[in-house]
């Protein structure tokens, strides 16, 4: 099967920024529809629309299967491979919640989309990280070797590009020289093949796709986000502020249920977690392959119950301000998230 064509960074960046503008405009015009759906007591929504991930089990899906969502029902409307697209869909009311890298959440909020993060859902630790891989015989050994080279990642302006920028900056590469490193969009499922076919020089691989590629041999790591930043929660689920205000009980049940699922996955033997995920995928009947689940290690969420900390947004606020994508001081962490609805650990 031929590898998917790579996409020039400049074109994709323009598309991404355009989508951000569309999202903000749609929300500000009051076109969000996610406040609709099945209603429970006091008129609050009890059926939550969401996007999933092929061959994987999201935390809300796990929480639902474990019975942690009470009377709430999840309605799958399709899959996404892009965090920015997922939260744009949440902001415009196509779905009730979406998840993305915290830096992408900041950018959408800076574009006047009234969204609020309610719980962390993925992160980085010694087992769960994104590595930047090159072929075994590649001449690339350092940050400066990346100048003029192509780096394939799932989307631009999000986690992978942020980590690349941090790596270059910490290794003395100036902004002018860093601009010579070409970031390209490559679907995660095609990254390994695209790297092996030498259409890109570096491929960002994480989770089961990383472990599968390493098992096949012939590639080596250049660096990883764990190397740079250690353990941290990197992305959050968001809802619109309007939905949160109108459906506080629903948000509380959802958020606390996801928090419980995080802790269940953390404290349950790995084999049992994987078996549960395989069962969930079989039951939902989407004709998916469960083979990659054997590589699952954890969701990587750093804080107990996925509770959010200021530092998990401040790092990316500083990064985006340095890049000139937001104004310094335009937003502060407390503008972006709340732990009010996370009942985990409250007694």
CSV table of N, CA, C and O in Angstrom, one decimal, residues 100-220:
chain,number,residue,atom,x,y,z
A,100,UNK,N,-7.8,17.5,23.1
A,100,UNK,CA,-6.6,18.0,22.3
A,100,UNK,C,-5.5,18.4,23.2
A,100,UNK,O,-5.6,18.5,24.4
A,101,UNK,N,-4.3,18.5,22.6
A,101,UNK,CA,-3.1,19.1,23.2
A,101,UNK,C,-3.5,20.4,23.9
A,101,UNK,O,-4.2,21.2,23.3
A,102,UNK,N,-3.0,20.7,25.0
A,102,UNK,CA,-3.3,21.9,25.8
A,102,UNK,C,-2.9,23.2,25.0
A,102,UNK,O,-3.6,24.2,25.1
A,103,UNK,N,-1.9,23.1,24.2
A,103,UNK,CA,-1.5,24.3,23.4
A,103,UNK,C,-2.6,24.6,22.3
A,103,UNK,O,-2.9,25.7,22.0
A,104,UNK,N,-3.2,23.5,21.8
A,104,UNK,CA,-4.2,23.7,20.8
A,104,UNK,C,-5.5,24.3,21.4
A,104,UNK,O,-6.2,25.1,20.8
A,105,UNK,N,-5.7,23.9,22.7
A,105,UNK,CA,-6.9,24.5,23.4
A,105,UNK,C,-6.7,26.0,23.6
A,105,UNK,O,-7.6,26.8,23.5
A,106,UNK,N,-5.4,26.3,24.0
A,106,UNK,CA,-5.1,27.8,24.2
A,106,UNK,C,-5.4,28.5,22.9
A,106,UNK,O,-6.0,29.6,22.9
A,107,UNK,N,-4.9,28.0,21.8
A,107,UNK,CA,-5.1,28.7,20.5
A,107,UNK,C,-6.6,28.9,20.1
A,107,UNK,O,-7.0,30.0,19.6
A,108,UNK,N,-7.3,27.9,20.4
A,108,UNK,CA,-8.8,28.0,20.1
A,108,UNK,C,-9.4,29.0,21.0
A,108,UNK,O,-10.3,29.8,20.6
A,109,UNK,N,-9.1,29.0,22.3
A,109,UNK,CA,-9.6,29.9,23.3
A,109,UNK,C,-9.2,31.4,22.9
A,109,UNK,O,-10.0,32.3,23.1
A,110,UNK,N,-7.9,31.5,22.4
A,110,UNK,CA,-7.5,32.8,22.1
A,110,UNK,C,-8.2,33.4,20.9
A,110,UNK,O,-8.3,34.6,20.7
A,111,UNK,N,-8.8,32.5,20.1
A,111,UNK,CA,-9.6,32.9,18.9
A,111,UNK,C,-11.1,33.2,19.3
A,111,UNK,O,-11.9,33.2,18.4
A,112,UNK,N,-11.3,33.3,20.6
A,112,UNK,CA,-12.6,33.7,21.2
A,112,UNK,C,-13.6,32.6,21.2
A,112,UNK,O,-14.8,32.8,21.4
A,113,UNK,N,-13.2,31.3,21.1
A,113,UNK,CA,-14.1,30.2,21.2
A,113,UNK,C,-14.3,30.0,22.7
A,113,UNK,O,-13.3,29.8,23.5
A,114,UNK,N,-15.6,30.0,23.2
A,114,UNK,CA,-15.8,29.9,24.7
A,114,UNK,C,-15.8,28.5,25.1
A,114,UNK,O,-16.8,27.9,25.4
A,115,UNK,N,-14.6,27.9,25.2
A,115,UNK,CA,-14.5,26.5,25.7
A,115,UNK,C,-13.8,26.5,27.0
A,115,UNK,O,-13.1,27.4,27.4
A,116,UNK,N,-13.9,25.3,27.7
A,116,UNK,CA,-13.3,25.2,29.0
A,116,UNK,C,-12.8,23.7,29.2
A,116,UNK,O,-13.6,22.8,28.9
A,117,UNK,N,-11.6,23.5,29.6
A,117,UNK,CA,-11.1,22.2,29.8
A,117,UNK,C,-11.6,21.7,31.2
A,117,UNK,O,-11.6,22.5,32.1
A,118,UNK,N,-12.0,20.4,31.2
A,118,UNK,CA,-12.6,19.9,32.5
A,118,UNK,C,-11.8,18.7,33.1
A,118,UNK,O,-11.9,18.4,34.2
A,119,UNK,N,-10.9,18.1,32.3
A,119,UNK,CA,-10.1,17.0,32.8
A,119,UNK,C,-9.0,16.6,31.8
A,119,UNK,O,-9.2,16.7,30.6
A,120,UNK,N,-7.8,16.2,32.4
A,120,UNK,CA,-6.7,15.7,31.5
A,120,UNK,C,-7.1,14.3,31.0
A,120,UNK,O,-7.7,13.5,31.8
A,121,UNK,N,-6.7,14.0,29.8
A,121,UNK,CA,-7.0,12.7,29.3
A,121,UNK,C,-5.8,11.9,28.7
A,121,UNK,O,-5.9,10.7,28.4
A,122,UNK,N,-4.7,12.6,28.4
A,122,UNK,CA,-3.5,11.9,28.0
A,122,UNK,C,-2.3,12.7,28.5
A,122,UNK,O,-2.3,13.9,28.8
A,123,UNK,N,-1.2,12.0,28.5
A,123,UNK,CA,0.0,12.6,29.0
A,123,UNK,C,1.3,11.8,28.6
A,123,UNK,O,1.2,10.9,27.7
A,124,UNK,N,2.3,12.1,29.2
A,124,UNK,CA,3.7,11.6,28.9
A,124,UNK,C,4.3,11.0,30.2
A,124,UNK,O,4.3,11.6,31.2
A,125,UNK,N,4.8,9.8,30.1
A,125,UNK,CA,5.6,9.2,31.1
A,125,UNK,C,6.6,8.3,30.5
A,125,UNK,O,6.8,8.3,29.3
A,126,UNK,N,7.3,7.5,31.3
A,126,UNK,CA,8.4,6.6,30.8
A,126,UNK,C,7.9,5.5,29.8
A,126,UNK,O,8.6,5.0,29.0
A,127,UNK,N,6.6,5.2,29.9
A,127,UNK,CA,6.0,4.2,29.0
A,127,UNK,C,5.2,4.8,27.9
A,127,UNK,O,5.1,4.1,26.8
A,128,UNK,N,4.7,6.0,28.1
A,128,UNK,CA,3.8,6.6,27.1
A,128,UNK,C,4.4,7.9,26.6
A,128,UNK,O,4.4,8.9,27.4
A,129,UNK,N,5.0,8.0,25.5
A,129,UNK,CA,5.7,9.2,25.0
A,129,UNK,C,5.7,9.2,23.5
A,129,UNK,O,5.5,8.2,22.8
A,130,UNK,N,6.0,10.4,22.9
A,130,UNK,CA,6.2,10.5,21.5
A,130,UNK,C,7.6,10.6,21.2
A,130,UNK,O,8.3,11.5,21.8
A,131,UNK,N,8.1,9.7,20.4
A,131,UNK,CA,9.5,9.8,20.0
A,131,UNK,C,9.7,10.3,18.6
A,131,UNK,O,8.8,10.1,17.8
A,132,UNK,N,10.9,10.9,18.4
A,132,UNK,CA,11.2,11.4,17.0
A,132,UNK,C,12.3,10.5,16.5
A,132,UNK,O,13.4,10.5,17.0
A,133,UNK,N,11.9,9.7,15.5
A,133,UNK,CA,12.7,8.6,15.0
A,133,UNK,C,13.2,8.8,13.6
A,133,UNK,O,12.6,9.4,12.8
A,134,UNK,N,14.4,8.3,13.4
A,134,UNK,CA,15.1,8.3,12.1
A,134,UNK,C,15.5,6.9,11.8
A,134,UNK,O,15.5,6.0,12.6
A,135,UNK,N,15.8,6.7,10.5
A,135,UNK,CA,16.3,5.4,10.1
A,135,UNK,C,17.7,5.1,10.7
A,135,UNK,O,18.4,6.0,11.0
A,136,UNK,N,18.0,3.8,10.9
A,136,UNK,CA,19.2,3.4,11.5
A,136,UNK,C,20.4,4.0,10.8
A,136,UNK,O,21.4,4.4,11.5
A,137,UNK,N,20.4,4.1,9.5
A,137,UNK,CA,21.6,4.6,8.8
A,137,UNK,C,21.5,6.1,8.5
A,137,UNK,O,22.3,6.7,7.8
A,138,UNK,N,20.6,6.8,9.2
A,138,UNK,CA,20.4,8.3,9.0
A,138,UNK,C,21.6,9.0,9.5
A,138,UNK,O,22.1,8.7,10.6
A,139,UNK,N,22.0,10.1,8.8
A,139,UNK,CA,23.1,10.9,9.3
A,139,UNK,C,22.7,11.9,10.4
A,139,UNK,O,23.5,12.6,11.0
A,140,UNK,N,21.4,12.0,10.7
A,140,UNK,CA,20.9,12.9,11.7
A,140,UNK,C,21.2,12.4,13.1
A,140,UNK,O,20.8,11.3,13.5
A,141,UNK,N,22.0,13.2,13.8
A,141,UNK,CA,22.4,12.8,15.2
A,141,UNK,C,22.2,13.9,16.2
A,141,UNK,O,22.2,13.7,17.4
A,142,UNK,N,21.9,15.1,15.7
A,142,UNK,CA,21.8,16.3,16.6
A,142,UNK,C,20.7,17.2,16.1
A,142,UNK,O,20.2,17.1,15.0
A,143,UNK,N,20.4,18.3,16.9
A,143,UNK,CA,19.4,19.2,16.5
A,143,UNK,C,19.8,20.0,15.2
A,143,UNK,O,19.0,20.2,14.3
A,144,UNK,N,21.0,20.3,15.1
A,144,UNK,CA,21.5,21.1,13.9
A,144,UNK,C,21.4,20.2,12.6
A,144,UNK,O,21.3,20.8,11.5
A,145,UNK,N,21.5,18.9,12.8
A,145,UNK,CA,21.4,18.1,11.6
A,145,UNK,C,20.0,18.1,11.0
A,145,UNK,O,19.7,17.6,9.9
A,146,UNK,N,19.0,18.7,11.7
A,146,UNK,CA,17.6,18.7,11.2
A,146,UNK,C,17.4,19.8,10.3
A,146,UNK,O,16.4,19.8,9.6
A,147,UNK,N,18.3,20.8,10.2
A,147,UNK,CA,18.1,21.9,9.3
A,147,UNK,C,18.0,21.4,7.8
A,147,UNK,O,18.8,20.6,7.4
A,148,UNK,N,16.9,21.8,7.2
A,148,UNK,CA,16.7,21.4,5.8
A,148,UNK,C,16.0,20.0,5.7
A,148,UNK,O,15.8,19.5,4.6
A,149,UNK,N,15.7,19.4,6.8
A,149,UNK,CA,15.1,18.1,6.8
A,149,UNK,C,13.6,18.1,7.0
A,149,UNK,O,13.0,19.1,7.5
A,150,UNK,N,12.9,17.0,6.7
A,150,UNK,CA,11.5,16.9,6.9
A,150,UNK,C,11.1,16.1,8.1
A,150,UNK,O,11.6,14.9,8.2
A,151,UNK,N,10.2,16.6,8.9
A,151,UNK,CA,9.7,15.9,10.1
A,151,UNK,C,8.2,15.6,10.0
A,151,UNK,O,7.4,16.6,9.9
A,152,UNK,N,7.8,14.4,9.9
A,152,UNK,CA,6.4,14.0,9.8
A,152,UNK,C,5.7,13.9,11.1
A,152,UNK,O,6.2,13.2,12.0
A,153,UNK,N,4.6,14.5,11.2
A,153,UNK,CA,3.8,14.5,12.5
A,153,UNK,C,2.3,14.5,12.1
A,153,UNK,O,1.9,14.8,11.0
A,154,UNK,N,1.4,14.2,13.1
A,154,UNK,CA,0.0,14.0,12.8
A,154,UNK,C,-0.7,15.3,12.5
A,154,UNK,O,-1.7,15.3,11.7
A,155,UNK,N,-0.3,16.4,13.1
A,155,UNK,CA,-0.9,17.7,12.8
A,155,UNK,C,0.0,18.8,13.2
A,155,UNK,O,1.0,18.6,13.9
A,156,UNK,N,-0.1,20.0,12.6
A,156,UNK,CA,0.7,21.1,12.9
A,156,UNK,C,0.1,22.0,14.0
A,156,UNK,O,-1.1,22.0,14.2
A,157,UNK,N,0.9,22.8,14.7
A,157,UNK,CA,0.5,23.7,15.7
A,157,UNK,C,0.0,23.0,16.9
A,157,UNK,O,-0.7,23.7,17.7
A,158,UNK,N,0.4,21.8,17.1
A,158,UNK,CA,0.0,21.1,18.3
A,158,UNK,C,1.2,20.4,19.0
A,158,UNK,O,2.3,20.9,18.9
A,159,UNK,N,0.9,19.3,19.8
A,159,UNK,CA,1.9,18.7,20.6
A,159,UNK,C,3.3,18.5,19.9
A,159,UNK,O,4.3,18.9,20.4
A,160,UNK,N,3.2,17.8,18.8
A,160,UNK,CA,4.5,17.3,18.2
A,160,UNK,C,5.3,18.5,17.7
A,160,UNK,O,6.5,18.5,17.8
A,161,UNK,N,4.7,19.5,17.2
A,161,UNK,CA,5.4,20.7,16.7
A,161,UNK,C,6.0,21.5,17.9
A,161,UNK,O,7.1,22.0,17.8
A,162,UNK,N,5.2,21.5,19.0
A,162,UNK,CA,5.7,22.2,20.2
A,162,UNK,C,7.0,21.6,20.7
A,162,UNK,O,7.9,22.2,21.0
A,163,UNK,N,6.9,20.3,20.8
A,163,UNK,CA,8.1,19.5,21.3
A,163,UNK,C,9.3,19.7,20.4
A,163,UNK,O,10.4,19.9,20.9
A,164,UNK,N,9.1,19.7,19.1
A,164,UNK,CA,10.2,19.9,18.1
A,164,UNK,C,10.8,21.3,18.4
A,164,UNK,O,12.0,21.4,18.4
A,165,UNK,N,10.0,22.3,18.5
A,165,UNK,CA,10.5,23.7,18.8
A,165,UNK,C,11.3,23.7,20.1
A,165,UNK,O,12.4,24.4,20.1
A,166,UNK,N,10.8,23.1,21.1
A,166,UNK,CA,11.5,23.1,22.4
A,166,UNK,C,12.9,22.4,22.2
A,166,UNK,O,13.9,22.8,22.7
A,167,UNK,N,12.9,21.3,21.5
A,167,UNK,CA,14.1,20.5,21.3
A,167,UNK,C,15.2,21.4,20.6
A,167,UNK,O,16.3,21.5,20.9
A,168,UNK,N,14.7,22.1,19.5
A,168,UNK,CA,15.6,22.9,18.7
A,168,UNK,C,16.1,24.1,19.6
A,168,UNK,O,17.3,24.4,19.6
A,169,UNK,N,15.2,24.7,20.3
A,169,UNK,CA,15.6,25.9,21.2
A,169,UNK,C,16.6,25.5,22.2
A,169,UNK,O,17.6,26.2,22.5
A,170,UNK,N,16.4,24.3,22.9
A,170,UNK,CA,17.2,23.9,24.0
A,170,UNK,C,18.6,23.5,23.5
A,170,UNK,O,19.6,23.4,24.3
A,171,UNK,N,18.7,23.2,22.2
A,171,UNK,CA,20.0,22.8,21.6
A,171,UNK,C,20.6,23.9,20.8
A,171,UNK,O,21.5,23.6,20.0
A,172,UNK,N,20.3,25.1,21.1
A,172,UNK,CA,21.0,26.3,20.5
A,172,UNK,C,20.6,26.6,19.1
A,172,UNK,O,21.4,27.4,18.5
A,173,UNK,N,19.5,26.1,18.6
A,173,UNK,CA,19.2,26.4,17.2
A,173,UNK,C,18.3,27.7,17.2
A,173,UNK,O,17.3,27.8,17.9
A,174,UNK,N,18.8,28.7,16.5
A,174,UNK,CA,18.1,30.0,16.4
A,174,UNK,C,16.7,29.9,15.8
A,174,UNK,O,16.5,28.9,15.0
A,175,UNK,N,15.9,30.9,16.0
A,175,UNK,CA,14.6,30.9,15.3
A,175,UNK,C,14.7,30.9,13.8
A,175,UNK,O,13.9,30.2,13.1
A,176,UNK,N,15.7,31.6,13.3
A,176,UNK,CA,15.9,31.6,11.9
A,176,UNK,C,16.2,30.3,11.3
A,176,UNK,O,15.7,29.8,10.3
A,177,UNK,N,17.1,29.6,12.0
A,177,UNK,CA,17.5,28.3,11.6
A,177,UNK,C,16.4,27.2,11.8
A,177,UNK,O,16.3,26.3,11.0
A,178,UNK,N,15.7,27.4,12.9
A,178,UNK,CA,14.6,26.5,13.2
A,178,UNK,C,13.6,26.5,12.0
A,178,UNK,O,12.9,25.5,11.8
A,179,UNK,N,13.4,27.6,11.4
A,179,UNK,CA,12.4,27.8,10.3
A,179,UNK,C,12.8,26.9,9.1
A,179,UNK,O,12.0,26.7,8.2
A,180,UNK,N,14.1,26.5,9.1
A,180,UNK,CA,14.6,25.6,8.0
A,180,UNK,C,14.2,24.2,8.2
A,180,UNK,O,14.4,23.3,7.3
A,181,UNK,N,13.7,23.8,9.3
A,181,UNK,CA,13.2,22.5,9.6
A,181,UNK,C,11.8,22.4,9.1
A,181,UNK,O,10.9,23.1,9.6
A,182,UNK,N,11.5,21.5,8.2
A,182,UNK,CA,10.1,21.5,7.6
A,182,UNK,C,9.2,20.4,8.3
A,182,UNK,O,9.5,19.2,8.2
A,183,UNK,N,8.2,20.9,8.9
A,183,UNK,CA,7.2,20.1,9.6
A,183,UNK,C,6.1,19.7,8.6
A,183,UNK,O,5.6,20.6,7.9
A,184,UNK,N,5.8,18.4,8.4
A,184,UNK,CA,4.8,18.0,7.5
A,184,UNK,C,3.8,17.1,8.1
A,184,UNK,O,4.1,16.4,9.1
A,185,UNK,N,2.6,17.2,7.6
A,185,UNK,CA,1.5,16.3,8.2
A,185,UNK,C,1.5,15.0,7.5
A,185,UNK,O,1.5,14.9,6.3
A,186,UNK,N,1.6,13.9,8.3
A,186,UNK,CA,1.5,12.5,7.9
A,186,UNK,C,0.6,11.8,8.8
A,186,UNK,O,0.8,11.8,10.1
A,187,UNK,N,-0.4,11.1,8.4
A,187,UNK,CA,-1.3,10.4,9.3
A,187,UNK,C,-0.5,9.4,10.1
A,187,UNK,O,0.4,8.7,9.6
A,188,UNK,N,-0.8,9.3,11.4
A,188,UNK,CA,0.0,8.4,12.3
A,188,UNK,C,0.1,7.0,11.7
A,188,UNK,O,1.2,6.4,11.8
A,189,UNK,N,-0.9,6.4,11.1
A,189,UNK,CA,-0.8,5.1,10.7
A,189,UNK,C,0.1,4.9,9.5
A,189,UNK,O,0.5,3.8,9.1
A,190,UNK,N,0.5,6.0,8.8
A,190,UNK,CA,1.4,6.0,7.7
A,190,UNK,C,2.8,6.5,8.0
A,190,UNK,O,3.7,6.4,7.1
A,191,UNK,N,3.0,6.9,9.2
A,191,UNK,CA,4.3,7.6,9.5
A,191,UNK,C,5.4,6.6,9.4
A,191,UNK,O,6.5,6.9,8.8
A,192,UNK,N,5.3,5.4,9.9
A,192,UNK,CA,6.4,4.4,9.9
A,192,UNK,C,6.8,4.1,8.4
A,192,UNK,O,7.9,4.1,8.0
A,193,UNK,N,5.8,3.8,7.6
A,193,UNK,CA,6.0,3.5,6.2
A,193,UNK,C,6.6,4.6,5.5
A,193,UNK,O,7.5,4.5,4.6
A,194,UNK,N,6.1,5.9,5.7
A,194,UNK,CA,6.6,7.0,5.0
A,194,UNK,C,8.1,7.3,5.4
A,194,UNK,O,8.9,7.7,4.5
A,195,UNK,N,8.4,7.0,6.7
A,195,UNK,CA,9.8,7.1,7.1
A,195,UNK,C,10.7,6.1,6.4
A,195,UNK,O,11.8,6.4,5.9
A,196,UNK,N,10.2,4.9,6.4
A,196,UNK,CA,11.0,3.8,5.8
A,196,UNK,C,11.2,4.0,4.3
A,196,UNK,O,12.2,3.5,3.7
A,197,UNK,N,10.3,4.6,3.6
A,197,UNK,CA,10.4,4.9,2.2
A,197,UNK,C,11.1,6.2,1.9
A,197,UNK,O,11.2,6.6,0.8
A,198,UNK,N,11.7,6.8,3.0
A,198,UNK,CA,12.5,8.0,2.9
A,198,UNK,C,11.8,9.2,2.3
A,198,UNK,O,12.5,10.1,1.7
A,199,UNK,N,10.5,9.3,2.5
A,199,UNK,CA,9.8,10.5,2.1
A,199,UNK,C,9.9,11.6,3.1
A,199,UNK,O,9.6,12.7,2.8
A,200,UNK,N,10.2,11.2,4.3
A,200,UNK,CA,10.5,12.1,5.4
A,200,UNK,C,11.8,11.6,6.1
A,200,UNK,O,12.2,10.5,5.9
A,201,UNK,N,12.4,12.6,6.8
A,201,UNK,CA,13.7,12.2,7.4
A,201,UNK,C,13.5,11.8,8.9
A,201,UNK,O,14.3,11.1,9.4
A,202,UNK,N,12.5,12.3,9.5
A,202,UNK,CA,12.1,12.0,10.9
A,202,UNK,C,10.6,11.8,11.0
A,202,UNK,O,9.8,12.5,10.4
A,203,UNK,N,10.3,10.8,11.8
A,203,UNK,CA,8.8,10.5,12.0
A,203,UNK,C,8.5,10.5,13.5
A,203,UNK,O,9.3,10.0,14.3
A,204,UNK,N,7.4,11.2,13.8
A,204,UNK,CA,7.0,11.2,15.2
A,204,UNK,C,6.1,10.0,15.4
A,204,UNK,O,5.0,9.9,14.8
A,205,UNK,N,6.5,9.1,16.4
A,205,UNK,CA,5.7,7.9,16.6
A,205,UNK,C,5.4,7.8,18.1
A,205,UNK,O,6.3,8.1,18.9
A,206,UNK,N,4.2,7.5,18.5
A,206,UNK,CA,3.9,7.3,19.9
A,206,UNK,C,3.0,6.1,20.1
A,206,UNK,O,2.4,5.5,19.1
A,207,UNK,N,2.9,5.7,21.3
A,207,UNK,CA,2.0,4.6,21.7
A,207,UNK,C,2.3,3.3,21.0
A,207,UNK,O,3.4,2.9,20.7
A,208,UNK,N,1.2,2.6,20.6
A,208,UNK,CA,1.3,1.3,19.9
A,208,UNK,C,2.0,1.4,18.6
A,208,UNK,O,2.7,0.5,18.2
A,209,UNK,N,1.8,2.5,17.9
A,209,UNK,CA,2.5,2.7,16.6
A,209,UNK,C,4.0,2.8,16.7
A,209,UNK,O,4.8,2.2,15.9
A,210,UNK,N,4.4,3.4,17.8
A,210,UNK,CA,5.9,3.5,18.1
A,210,UNK,C,6.4,2.1,18.4
A,210,UNK,O,7.4,1.7,17.8
A,211,UNK,N,5.8,1.4,19.3
A,211,UNK,CA,6.2,0.1,19.7
A,211,UNK,C,6.3,-0.9,18.6
A,211,UNK,O,7.2,-1.7,18.5
A,212,UNK,N,5.3,-0.8,17.7
A,212,UNK,CA,5.2,-1.7,16.6
A,212,UNK,C,6.4,-1.4,15.6
A,212,UNK,O,7.0,-2.4,15.1
A,213,UNK,N,6.6,-0.2,15.4
A,213,UNK,CA,7.7,0.2,14.5
A,213,UNK,C,9.1,-0.2,15.1
A,213,UNK,O,10.0,-0.7,14.3
A,214,UNK,N,9.3,0.0,16.4
A,214,UNK,CA,10.5,-0.5,17.0
A,214,UNK,C,10.7,-2.0,16.9
A,214,UNK,O,11.8,-2.5,16.7
A,215,UNK,N,9.6,-2.7,17.1
A,215,UNK,CA,9.7,-4.1,17.0
A,215,UNK,C,10.1,-4.6,15.7
A,215,UNK,O,10.8,-5.7,15.5
A,216,UNK,N,9.8,-3.9,14.6
A,216,UNK,CA,10.2,-4.2,13.3
A,216,UNK,C,11.7,-3.9,13.0
A,216,UNK,O,12.3,-4.5,12.0
A,217,UNK,N,12.3,-3.1,13.8
A,217,UNK,CA,13.7,-2.7,13.7
A,217,UNK,C,14.0,-1.7,12.6
A,217,UNK,O,13.1,-1.3,11.8
A,218,UNK,N,15.3,-1.3,12.5
A,218,UNK,CA,15.7,-0.5,11.4
A,218,UNK,C,15.5,1.0,11.7
A,218,UNK,O,15.9,1.9,10.8
A,219,UNK,N,15.0,1.4,12.9
A,219,UNK,CA,14.9,2.8,13.2
A,219,UNK,C,15.5,3.0,14.6
A,219,UNK,O,15.7,2.1,15.4
A,220,UNK,N,15.9,4.3,14.9
A,220,UNK,CA,16.4,4.6,16.2
A,220,UNK,C,15.9,6.0,16.6
A,220,UNK,O,15.5,6.8,15.8
